[in-house]
């Protein structure tokens, strides 16, 4: 039975042929990562007191795929998944890939609003959540989703609830009428040139966007990244950022580690106390952090005993937000490991400093593209290339950069140029060697310690409040997070105060990290010559008032 393929924007035929001929696209599904592991006995995942070998990862994900199949899930279906940093995240991911069902993995910090938006776009047949997430403590939200999404047939929760089957039970479920080996003959991964799963965009528009990623393109980004980072079977990777995020999933992330036969050590968060203990216990060699978490680690490593816990750590990758040179310099000196800067995006392109780069490049650039086939153009506002070293907008296309957001023709028309290059909205400078420096952005987004906030999404919600007549969300510099958010508001109800507005947003179901850190109440918002909110002026006002 062949599944109905999920819609996505394909690469042009000539480019696809070139990517295949060059060996970037291998036409193999990502399930090979577990189904064809070199050493089935080797450990793949450490999660609390549990560990899983490659063989177990393969067997349990097949078993789960069979249990889902028995419950009616089929290839071509989609799934909305929200799990914390636990082994089940990968078991579910591979189970769904084996079935040919495409998940979107929401971040654990996402709430109703984000999950609703993903569900409305994907129409999932399956919802997997965690009882530990406040949203799923009772069945209200799951039920409301079922009401809105008739396609939703099956809800599973990690942990005990009184309204859904426990995911853990399905992992060990056997049914003599449907042996796993036979059941598994009924399904297969989607073809490698089709959608494997959906990645999340940080976004700059009113609704969060989904990024279709194919087996071919994502698998290549993972393989290429693992090679650049020289991963091998001795690699022990600490996954302390949200497991679903593109960085710890694929740059090279957990999937890169599986590619190399190493092991992933899961941490619930980047909190240094716990992470340092895990590093010591599992002899972790590689970790990935956002800049704000590096500051916490540097602080903690001032203690000699804490610093000693890091002895096995060889490489610290830092990315997701701009990383100050002064902090970068402290990494080798104070954490005793090498630094790698990573500038990536869930849409595709990932840049790395290389392990043998000169200190100048290592500390002052965000690296160069992973692949020789990545095409990067740095253009001025009129679409003309700028000189090396000058600031311009990053445009890119390549073997693992997507060609269109899921069902978003208007947005796609804006962010892709005639040649199919994606404009990320980042302002960069490129040197003669192709190394990029990220110096700013034009997209209407706040990068709060690596967590991206689309200004328009929050502004629209604020404007939905009866007492608000004008709203603009802008970034304010912050020593710890890099940026925090400030909402400039024009009120029709002058009695409105910040706590009530925060409560209002939270009750709408907005993720906490998107709640404005500050509010400023003004008589009117400044306008540009064409009548748009003048955010440049608002940011300047804010900087002046803070200084
Ligand atoms: P997203 O689209 O949510 O995957 O976020 C990707 C964006 O994060 C990029 O377009 C950049 O704006 C930002 N970003 C990622 N890595 C870095 C970095 N190393 N330095 C500065 N900005 C970064
Ligand atoms: O911020 C990002 O989205 C990001 C950062 C580093 C990313 O997607 C990646 C590496 O792959």
Coordinates of C-alpha atoms and ligand atoms in Angstrom, one line a residue:
X1 CA 0.0 0.0 0.0
X2 CA 1.6 3.3 -1.0
X3 CA 1.0 6.2 1.3
X4 CA -0.3 9.6 0.1
X5 CA 2.8 11.8 0.0
X6 CA 2.8 15.0 2.0
X7 CA 3.0 18.2 0.0
X8 CA 6.2 20.2 0.0
X9 CA 8.1 22.4 -2.4
X10 CA 10.6 20.1 -4.2
X11 CA 14.1 21.1 -5.4
X12 CA 14.3 21.8 -9.2
X13 CA 15.1 18.6 -11.1
X14 CA 18.6 19.7 -12.3
X15 CA 19.7 20.6 -8.8
X16 CA 18.3 17.3 -7.4
X17 CA 20.2 15.4 -10.1
X18 CA 23.4 17.3 -9.2
X19 CA 22.9 16.6 -5.4
X20 CA 22.5 12.9 -6.2
X21 CA 25.4 12.7 -8.6
X22 CA 27.7 14.3 -6.0
X23 CA 26.6 11.8 -3.4
X24 CA 24.9 14.4 -1.1
X25 CA 21.6 12.7 -1.5
X26 CA 21.8 9.0 -1.0
X27 CA 18.2 8.0 -1.4
X28 CA 18.3 6.2 2.0
X29 CA 15.9 6.9 4.8
X30 CA 17.1 8.3 8.2
X31 CA 15.8 5.1 9.8
X32 CA 19.2 3.6 8.7
X33 CA 20.7 5.4 11.6
X34 CA 19.2 2.8 13.9
X35 CA 18.3 0.0 11.6
X36 CA 21.8 -0.3 10.2
X37 CA 23.9 0.7 13.1
X38 CA 27.5 -0.7 12.9
X39 CA 27.4 -2.1 16.5
X40 CA 24.0 -3.1 17.9
X41 CA 25.5 -3.6 21.4
X42 CA 27.0 -0.1 21.6
X43 CA 25.2 2.4 23.9
X44 CA 23.2 5.0 21.9
X45 CA 21.3 6.9 24.7
X46 CA 21.9 7.6 28.4
X47 CA 18.7 9.0 30.1
X48 CA 18.8 9.3 33.8
X49 CA 19.4 5.8 35.2
X50 CA 18.4 4.1 31.9
X51 CA 20.5 3.4 28.9
X52 CA 19.6 2.1 25.4
X53 CA 21.9 0.3 23.0
X54 CA 21.5 0.8 19.2
X55 CA 19.9 -2.6 19.1
X56 CA 17.3 -1.6 21.7
X57 CA 16.7 1.7 19.9
X58 CA 16.0 -0.2 16.7
X59 CA 13.8 -2.9 18.4
X60 CA 11.8 -0.5 20.6
X61 CA 11.1 1.9 17.8
X62 CA 9.9 -0.9 15.6
X63 CA 7.8 -2.2 18.4
X64 CA 6.3 1.2 18.9
X65 CA 5.7 1.6 15.2
X66 CA 3.8 -1.7 15.3
X67 CA 1.7 -0.6 18.2
X68 CA 0.9 2.6 16.4
X69 CA 0.0 0.7 13.2
X70 CA -2.3 -1.6 15.2
X71 CA -4.1 1.6 16.4
X72 CA -4.6 2.8 12.8
X73 CA -1.7 5.1 12.2
X74 CA -0.5 4.9 8.6
X75 CA 2.2 6.2 6.3
X76 CA 1.4 9.7 5.1
X77 CA -0.2 10.6 8.4
X78 CA 1.2 13.4 10.5
X79 CA 1.8 13.6 14.2
X80 CA 2.1 16.4 16.8
X81 CA 4.7 15.4 19.4
X82 CA 5.8 17.3 22.5
X83 CA 8.3 15.5 24.7
X84 CA 11.0 16.7 27.1
X85 CA 14.6 15.6 26.9
X86 CA 14.0 11.9 27.4
X87 CA 15.0 8.8 25.4
X88 CA 11.3 8.4 24.3
X89 CA 11.8 11.5 22.1
X90 CA 14.2 9.5 19.8
X91 CA 12.2 6.3 20.1
X92 CA 9.0 8.1 18.9
X93 CA 11.0 10.0 16.2
X94 CA 12.3 6.7 14.7
X95 CA 9.1 4.8 15.2
X96 CA 7.2 7.5 13.2
X97 CA 9.9 7.6 10.5
X98 CA 9.7 3.8 10.2
X99 CA 5.9 4.0 9.7
X100 CA 6.3 6.8 7.1
X101 CA 4.4 9.2 9.4
X102 CA 5.8 12.7 9.7
X103 CA 6.0 14.3 13.1
X104 CA 6.4 17.9 14.1
X105 CA 8.3 18.1 17.4
X106 CA 7.1 21.0 19.4
X107 CA 9.4 22.5 21.9
X108 CA 8.6 21.6 25.5
X109 CA 8.1 25.3 26.3
X110 CA 5.3 25.6 23.8
X111 CA 1.8 26.0 25.0
X112 CA -1.8 25.9 23.6
X113 CA -1.3 28.6 21.1
X114 CA 1.7 27.1 19.5
X115 CA 0.4 23.5 19.5
X116 CA -3.0 24.7 18.1
X117 CA -1.2 26.5 15.3
X118 CA 0.9 23.4 14.4
X119 CA -2.2 21.1 14.6
X120 CA -4.3 23.4 12.5
X121 CA -1.6 23.4 9.7
X122 CA -0.7 19.7 9.9
X123 CA -4.1 18.1 10.8
X124 CA -2.3 15.3 12.8
X125 CA -3.7 11.8 13.2
X126 CA -1.6 11.4 16.3
X127 CA -0.9 13.5 19.4
X128 CA 1.9 12.5 21.8
X129 CA 2.5 14.6 24.9
X130 CA 3.9 14.3 28.4
X131 CA 1.9 14.2 31.6
X132 CA 4.6 16.3 33.1
X133 CA 3.7 19.2 30.9
X134 CA 1.1 21.4 32.6
X135 CA -0.9 21.6 29.4
X136 CA -1.6 17.9 29.6
X137 CA -2.1 17.5 33.3
X138 CA -5.8 16.9 32.5
X139 CA -7.6 16.0 29.3
X140 CA -9.0 19.4 28.6
X141 CA -6.5 20.5 26.0
X142 CA -6.2 17.2 24.2
X143 CA -10.0 17.1 24.0
X144 CA -10.2 20.6 22.6
X145 CA -7.7 19.6 19.9
X146 CA -9.8 16.6 19.0
X147 CA -12.8 18.9 18.7
X148 CA -10.9 21.2 16.3
X149 CA -9.1 18.5 14.4
X150 CA -11.3 15.6 13.4
X151 CA -8.3 13.8 11.8
X152 CA -6.9 13.3 15.3
X153 CA -7.6 9.7 16.1
X154 CA -5.1 8.8 18.7
X155 CA -3.7 10.5 21.8
X156 CA -0.8 9.1 23.8
X157 CA 0.8 10.5 26.9
X158 CA 4.2 9.8 28.4
X159 CA 3.2 9.1 32.0
X160 CA -0.1 8.2 33.7
X161 CA -3.2 10.2 33.0
X162 CA -6.9 9.4 33.3
X163 CA -7.6 10.2 29.7
X164 CA -4.9 8.7 27.4
X165 CA -2.9 5.5 27.0
X166 CA 0.6 5.7 28.4
X167 CA 3.3 5.8 25.7
X168 CA 5.4 3.6 27.9
X169 CA 2.9 0.7 27.6
X170 CA 3.1 0.8 23.8
X171 CA 6.9 0.5 23.9
X172 CA 6.6 -2.9 25.6
X173 CA 3.4 -4.0 24.0
X174 CA 3.3 -7.4 22.2
X175 CA 0.3 -8.9 20.5
X176 CA 0.5 -12.5 19.5
X177 CA -2.0 -11.9 16.7
X178 CA 0.3 -9.3 15.2
X179 CA 4.0 -10.3 15.7
X180 CA 6.2 -7.3 15.2
X181 CA 8.2 -8.8 12.4
X182 CA 5.0 -9.4 10.4
X183 CA 3.3 -6.2 11.3
X184 CA 6.4 -4.3 10.3
X185 CA 6.1 -5.7 6.7
X186 CA 3.0 -3.5 6.3
X187 CA 4.8 -0.2 6.6
X188 CA 7.9 1.5 5.4
X189 CA 9.6 4.9 5.7
X190 CA 8.5 7.5 3.2
X191 CA 10.6 7.7 0.0
X192 CA 13.9 9.5 0.8
X193 CA 13.0 12.4 -1.5
X194 CA 9.8 13.0 0.4
X195 CA 9.0 14.7 3.7
X196 CA 10.4 12.8 6.7
X197 CA 9.3 15.3 9.4
X198 CA 8.6 19.0 10.0
X199 CA 11.1 21.3 11.7
X200 CA 10.0 24.6 13.4
X201 CA 10.8 28.0 12.2
X202 CA 11.7 30.8 14.7
X203 CA 9.5 32.9 12.5
X204 CA 8.8 36.5 12.1
X205 CA 5.1 36.4 11.1
X206 CA 1.8 36.1 12.9
X207 CA 1.7 32.3 12.9
X208 CA 4.5 29.8 13.5
X209 CA 5.7 28.2 10.3
X210 CA 6.5 24.6 9.5
X211 CA 9.6 23.5 7.5
X212 CA 9.2 20.2 5.6
X213 CA 12.5 18.3 5.7
X214 CA 13.1 15.3 3.5
X215 CA 15.2 12.2 4.4
X216 CA 17.7 13.1 1.6
X217 CA 18.3 16.6 2.7
X218 CA 18.3 16.2 6.5
X219 CA 20.4 13.0 6.4
X220 CA 23.0 14.8 4.4
X221 CA 23.1 17.8 6.8
X222 CA 23.6 15.3 9.6
X223 CA 26.3 13.2 7.9
X224 CA 28.2 16.3 6.7
X225 CA 28.0 17.9 10.2
X226 CA 29.2 14.7 11.9
X227 CA 32.2 14.6 9.6
X228 CA 33.2 18.3 10.2
X229 CA 33.0 17.7 13.9
X230 CA 35.0 14.5 13.6
X231 CA 32.5 12.4 15.6
X232 CA 33.2 8.8 16.1
X233 CA 32.0 5.8 18.2
X234 CA 33.8 7.3 21.2
X235 CA 31.8 10.5 21.1
X236 CA 29.6 11.2 24.1
X237 CA 27.3 14.1 23.3
X238 CA 25.5 16.1 26.1
X239 CA 22.1 17.1 24.8
X240 CA 21.1 19.9 27.1
X241 CA 19.2 22.2 24.7
X242 CA 15.7 21.1 23.8
X243 CA 16.1 17.8 21.9
X244 CA 13.6 18.9 19.2
X245 CA 15.6 22.0 18.3
X246 CA 17.5 21.8 15.0
X247 CA 20.9 22.5 16.6
X248 CA 21.1 19.6 19.1
X249 CA 19.2 17.3 16.7
X250 CA 21.3 17.8 13.6
X251 CA 24.3 20.1 13.9
X252 CA 25.6 17.4 14.2
X253 CA 23.4 16.8 17.3
X254 CA 22.0 13.5 18.4
X255 CA 21.4 12.3 14.9
X256 CA 25.0 13.1 14.0
X257 CA 26.1 11.1 17.0
X258 CA 23.9 8.1 15.9
X259 CA 25.5 8.4 12.5
X260 CA 29.0 8.0 14.0
X261 CA 28.0 5.2 16.5
X262 CA 28.5 7.4 19.6
X263 CA 26.2 8.0 22.5
X264 CA 23.8 10.8 23.5
X265 CA 23.6 11.8 27.2
X266 CA 20.3 13.6 27.9
X267 CA 20.1 16.5 30.3
X268 CA 16.8 18.2 31.2
X269 CA 18.3 21.7 30.8
X270 CA 21.7 23.4 30.5
X271 CA 21.8 24.1 34.2
X272 CA 25.5 23.7 35.0
X273 CA 25.3 21.7 38.3
X274 CA 23.5 18.8 36.8
X275 CA 25.2 19.0 33.4
X276 CA 28.7 19.0 35.0
X277 CA 27.8 15.8 37.0
X278 CA 26.6 14.1 33.8
X279 CA 29.7 15.1 31.9
X280 CA 31.8 13.6 34.7
X281 CA 29.7 10.5 35.0
X282 CA 29.5 9.7 31.3
X283 CA 32.9 11.1 30.2
X284 CA 31.1 13.5 27.8
X285 CA 33.3 14.7 25.0
X286 CA 31.0 17.1 23.1
X287 CA 28.3 19.6 24.2
X288 CA 26.2 22.2 22.4
X289 CA 25.0 25.4 24.1
X290 CA 23.4 28.8 23.3
X291 CA 25.5 31.8 24.4
X292 CA 23.4 32.6 27.5
X293 CA 24.0 29.1 28.9
X294 CA 27.8 29.4 28.2
X295 CA 27.8 32.3 30.7
X296 CA 26.2 30.1 33.4
X297 CA 28.8 27.4 32.7
X298 CA 31.7 29.9 32.9
X299 CA 30.4 31.1 36.2
X300 CA 30.0 27.6 37.6
X301 CA 33.5 26.6 36.3
X302 CA 35.1 29.2 38.6
X303 CA 35.0 26.5 41.3
X304 CA 38.0 24.2 40.9
X305 CA 36.0 21.0 41.6
X306 CA 33.4 22.0 39.0
X307 CA 36.1 22.7 36.5
X308 CA 37.6 19.3 37.2
X309 CA 34.3 17.6 36.3
X310 CA 34.8 18.9 32.7
X311 CA 38.0 17.0 32.2
X312 CA 36.6 14.8 29.4
X313 CA 35.0 17.6 27.5
X314 CA 36.9 18.2 24.2
X315 CA 34.6 20.5 22.2
X316 CA 31.9 23.0 23.1
X317 CA 29.7 24.2 20.2
X318 CA 28.0 27.5 20.6
X319 CA 25.3 28.9 18.4
X320 CA 21.7 30.0 18.1
X321 CA 22.4 33.6 18.9
X322 CA 25.3 36.0 18.6
X323 CA 28.2 35.2 20.8
X324 CA 30.5 38.0 22.0
X325 CA 34.2 37.6 21.2
X326 CA 35.1 38.4 24.8
X327 CA 33.0 35.4 26.0
X328 CA 34.2 33.1 23.2
X329 CA 37.9 33.7 24.3
X330 CA 37.0 32.5 27.8
X331 CA 35.8 29.1 26.6
X332 CA 39.2 27.4 26.1
X333 CA 40.8 29.3 28.9
X334 CA 38.1 28.6 31.6
X335 CA 36.3 25.4 30.5
X336 CA 39.5 23.7 29.2
X337 CA 38.0 22.6 25.8
X338 CA 37.9 23.7 22.2
X339 CA 35.3 26.1 20.9
X340 CA 33.2 25.7 17.7
X341 CA 30.9 28.4 16.6
X342 CA 27.7 27.3 14.8
X343 CA 25.4 29.5 12.9
X344 CA 22.4 27.5 11.6
X345 CA 18.8 27.6 10.9
X346 CA 16.0 25.1 11.0
X347 CA 15.4 26.0 7.3
X348 CA 18.7 24.4 6.4
X349 CA 22.1 26.2 6.0
X350 CA 24.5 25.5 8.8
X351 CA 27.9 27.2 9.2
X352 CA 30.7 25.9 11.4
X353 CA 34.1 27.1 12.4
X354 CA 36.4 24.2 11.6
X355 CA 38.4 22.4 14.4
X356 CA 41.7 23.6 12.9
X357 CA 40.7 27.2 12.2
X358 CA 43.0 30.0 13.3
X359 CA 42.1 31.7 16.6
X360 CA 41.0 34.8 14.7
X361 CA 38.3 32.9 12.8
X362 CA 37.4 30.8 15.7
X363 CA 36.6 33.7 18.0
X364 CA 35.3 36.3 15.6
X365 CA 33.3 34.5 13.0
X366 CA 30.3 32.1 13.0
X367 CA 32.0 29.8 10.6
X368 CA 31.5 28.9 6.9
X369 CA 28.9 26.7 5.3
X370 CA 28.9 23.0 6.0
X371 CA 28.8 21.9 2.4
X372 CA 30.7 22.9 -0.8
X373 CA 27.4 22.8 -2.5
X374 CA 25.9 25.5 -0.2
X375 CA 25.4 28.6 -2.3
X376 CA 25.5 31.8 -0.3
X377 CA 24.9 35.3 -1.6
X378 CA 25.4 38.4 0.5
X379 CA 23.2 41.1 -1.1
X380 CA 22.2 44.7 -0.6
X381 CA 18.6 45.9 -0.3
X382 CA 18.4 46.0 -4.1
X383 CA 19.6 42.5 -4.5
X384 CA 23.1 43.4 -5.6
X385 CA 26.1 41.5 -4.2
X386 CA 28.1 43.5 -1.6
X387 CA 31.9 43.5 -1.5
X388 CA 33.7 41.0 0.8
X389 CA 33.6 42.3 4.4
X390 CA 30.6 44.6 3.8
X391 CA 27.3 44.0 5.5
X392 CA 24.5 42.5 3.5
X393 CA 21.5 40.1 3.6
X394 CA 22.2 36.4 3.7
X395 CA 20.6 34.5 0.8
X396 CA 21.2 30.8 0.4
X397 CA 20.2 27.6 -1.4
X398 CA 21.7 24.1 -1.3
X399 CA 21.3 20.4 -0.9
X400 CA 19.7 20.7 2.6
X401 CA 18.1 24.2 2.5
X402 CA 14.3 23.9 2.2
X403 CA 12.4 25.4 -0.8
X404 CA 9.2 26.5 0.9
X405 CA 7.4 26.6 4.2
X406 CA 4.5 24.2 4.5
X407 CA 1.3 25.6 2.9
X408 CA 2.4 29.2 3.1
X409 CA 2.5 30.6 -0.4
X410 CA 2.4 34.3 0.6
X411 CA 5.3 33.9 3.1
X412 CA 7.2 31.9 0.5
X413 CA 6.8 34.5 -2.1
X414 CA 8.5 37.0 0.3
X415 CA 11.4 34.9 1.5
X416 CA 12.5 33.2 -1.7
X417 CA 14.1 35.0 -4.6
X418 CA 13.7 34.2 -8.3
X419 CA 16.7 31.8 -8.2
X420 CA 15.2 29.9 -5.2
X421 CA 17.5 31.4 -2.7
X422 CA 16.1 31.7 0.8
X423 CA 16.6 35.0 2.5
X424 CA 17.0 34.3 6.2
X425 CA 16.7 38.0 7.3
X426 CA 20.2 37.9 8.8
X427 CA 22.7 40.7 8.2
X428 CA 26.1 39.1 7.6
X429 CA 29.6 40.0 6.5
X430 CA 31.6 37.4 4.5
X431 CA 35.3 37.3 4.2
X432 CA 37.3 36.2 1.2
X433 CA 37.5 32.7 2.7
X434 CA 33.7 32.4 2.9
X435 CA 33.5 32.8 6.7
X436 CA 30.4 34.6 7.9
X437 CA 29.9 37.0 10.7
X438 CA 26.4 37.6 11.9
X439 CA 26.1 41.3 12.6
X440 CA 22.3 41.9 12.8
X441 CA 19.0 41.1 11.3
X442 CA 16.2 42.7 9.3
X443 CA 13.5 40.1 10.2
X444 CA 11.0 41.2 12.8
X445 CA 12.2 38.8 15.4
X446 CA 13.7 38.9 18.9
X447 CA 16.4 36.4 19.7
X448 CA 16.1 35.9 23.4
X449 CA 19.1 33.8 24.3
X450 CA 18.6 31.6 21.2
X451 CA 14.8 31.4 21.6
X452 CA 13.2 33.2 18.7
X453 CA 10.1 35.4 19.1
X454 CA 8.2 36.6 16.1
X455 CA 7.2 40.2 17.0
X456 CA 4.1 40.1 14.9
X457 CA 2.7 37.0 16.7
X458 CA 2.9 38.7 20.1
X459 CA 1.7 42.1 18.8
X460 CA -1.4 40.6 17.3
X461 CA -2.3 39.0 20.6
X462 CA -1.8 42.2 22.5
X463 CA -3.9 44.1 19.9
X464 CA -6.7 41.5 20.6
X465 CA -7.0 43.0 24.1
X466 CA -9.8 45.4 24.4
X467 CA -7.7 48.0 26.3
X468 CA -4.8 48.0 23.7
X469 CA -5.0 50.1 20.5
X470 CA -1.3 50.0 19.4
X471 CA 1.5 47.5 20.0
X472 CA 5.1 47.0 18.9
X473 CA 7.5 44.4 20.3
X474 CA 11.2 45.2 20.0
X475 CA 14.5 43.8 21.3
X476 CA 16.3 45.4 24.2
X477 CA 20.0 44.6 24.8
X478 CA 20.5 42.2 27.8
X479 CA 23.8 41.2 29.3
X480 CA 22.7 37.6 30.0
X481 CA 20.3 36.7 27.2
X482 CA 21.7 39.0 24.5
X483 CA 18.2 40.3 23.9
X484 CA 15.0 40.7 25.9
X485 CA 11.7 41.8 24.6
X486 CA 9.9 45.1 25.3
X487 CA 6.3 45.8 24.3
X488 CA 5.5 49.4 23.5
X489 CA 1.8 49.8 23.9
X490 CA -0.8 52.5 23.3
X491 CA -3.7 52.0 25.7
X492 CA -7.4 52.9 25.5
X493 CA -7.7 51.7 29.1
X494 CA -5.1 53.6 31.1
X495 CA -5.6 51.4 34.2
X496 CA -4.0 48.4 32.4
X497 CA -0.7 47.3 33.9
X498 CA 2.1 44.9 33.0
X499 CA 1.0 42.0 35.3
X500 CA -2.5 42.0 33.9
X501 CA -1.2 42.0 30.3
X502 CA 1.2 39.1 31.0
X503 CA -1.6 37.2 32.6
X504 CA -3.8 37.8 29.6
X505 CA -1.1 36.5 27.2
X506 CA -0.4 33.5 29.4
X507 CA -4.1 32.7 29.5
X508 CA -4.3 32.8 25.8
X509 CA -1.7 29.9 25.9
X510 CA 1.4 31.7 24.7
X511 CA 4.8 30.1 25.6
X512 CA 6.4 31.9 28.6
X513 CA 9.6 32.9 26.7
X514 CA 7.4 35.0 24.4
X515 CA 5.9 37.1 27.2
X516 CA 7.3 40.6 27.0
X517 CA 10.0 41.1 29.6
X518 CA 9.1 44.9 29.8
X519 CA 6.2 47.1 28.9
X520 CA 6.4 50.7 27.9
X521 CA 3.2 52.7 27.7
X522 CA 3.2 55.5 25.1
X523 CA 0.7 58.0 23.7
X524 CA 1.5 57.0 20.1
X525 CA 3.9 54.7 18.2
X526 CA 6.4 56.5 16.0
X527 CA 5.9 55.9 12.3
X528 CA 8.2 55.7 9.3
X529 CA 7.7 57.8 6.1
X530 CA 5.5 55.0 4.7
X531 CA 3.5 54.8 7.8
X532 CA 4.8 51.6 9.4
X533 CA 5.8 51.4 13.0
X534 CA 9.3 52.8 13.3
X535 CA 11.0 50.1 15.3
X536 CA 14.4 51.5 14.7
X537 CA 13.4 54.6 16.6
X538 CA 11.7 52.5 19.4
X539 CA 14.9 50.4 19.8
X540 CA 16.9 53.6 20.0
X541 CA 14.6 55.1 22.6
X542 CA 14.9 52.0 24.6
X543 CA 18.7 51.9 24.4
X544 CA 18.8 55.6 25.4
X545 CA 16.5 55.2 28.4
X546 CA 18.4 52.1 29.6
X547 CA 21.8 53.9 29.3
Ligands
LIG1 P1 15.4 29.4 13.3 O1 14.9 30.0 12.0 O2 14.5 29.5 14.4 O3 16.0 28.1 13.2 O4 16.6 30.4 13.8 C1 17.7 30.6 13.0 C2 18.2 32.0 13.3 O5 19.0 32.0 14.5 C3 19.2 32.4 12.3 O6 18.6 32.9 11.1 C4 19.9 33.5 13.0 O7 19.1 34.7 13.1 C5 20.0 33.0 14.5 N1 21.3 32.3 14.8 C6 21.6 31.0 14.8 N2 22.8 30.8 15.1 C7 23.4 32.0 15.3 C8 24.7 32.5 15.6 N3 25.7 31.6 15.8 N4 24.9 33.8 15.7 C9 23.9 34.7 15.5 N5 22.7 34.3 15.2 C10 22.4 33.0 15.1
LIG2 O1 19.4 28.9 15.9 C1 19.2 27.9 15.2 O2 18.1 27.6 14.6 C2 20.4 27.0 15.0 C3 21.6 27.2 15.5 C4 22.7 26.4 15.3 C5 20.2 25.8 14.1 O3 19.0 25.6 13.5 C6 21.3 25.0 13.9 C7 22.5 25.3 14.5 O4 21.1 23.9 13.1

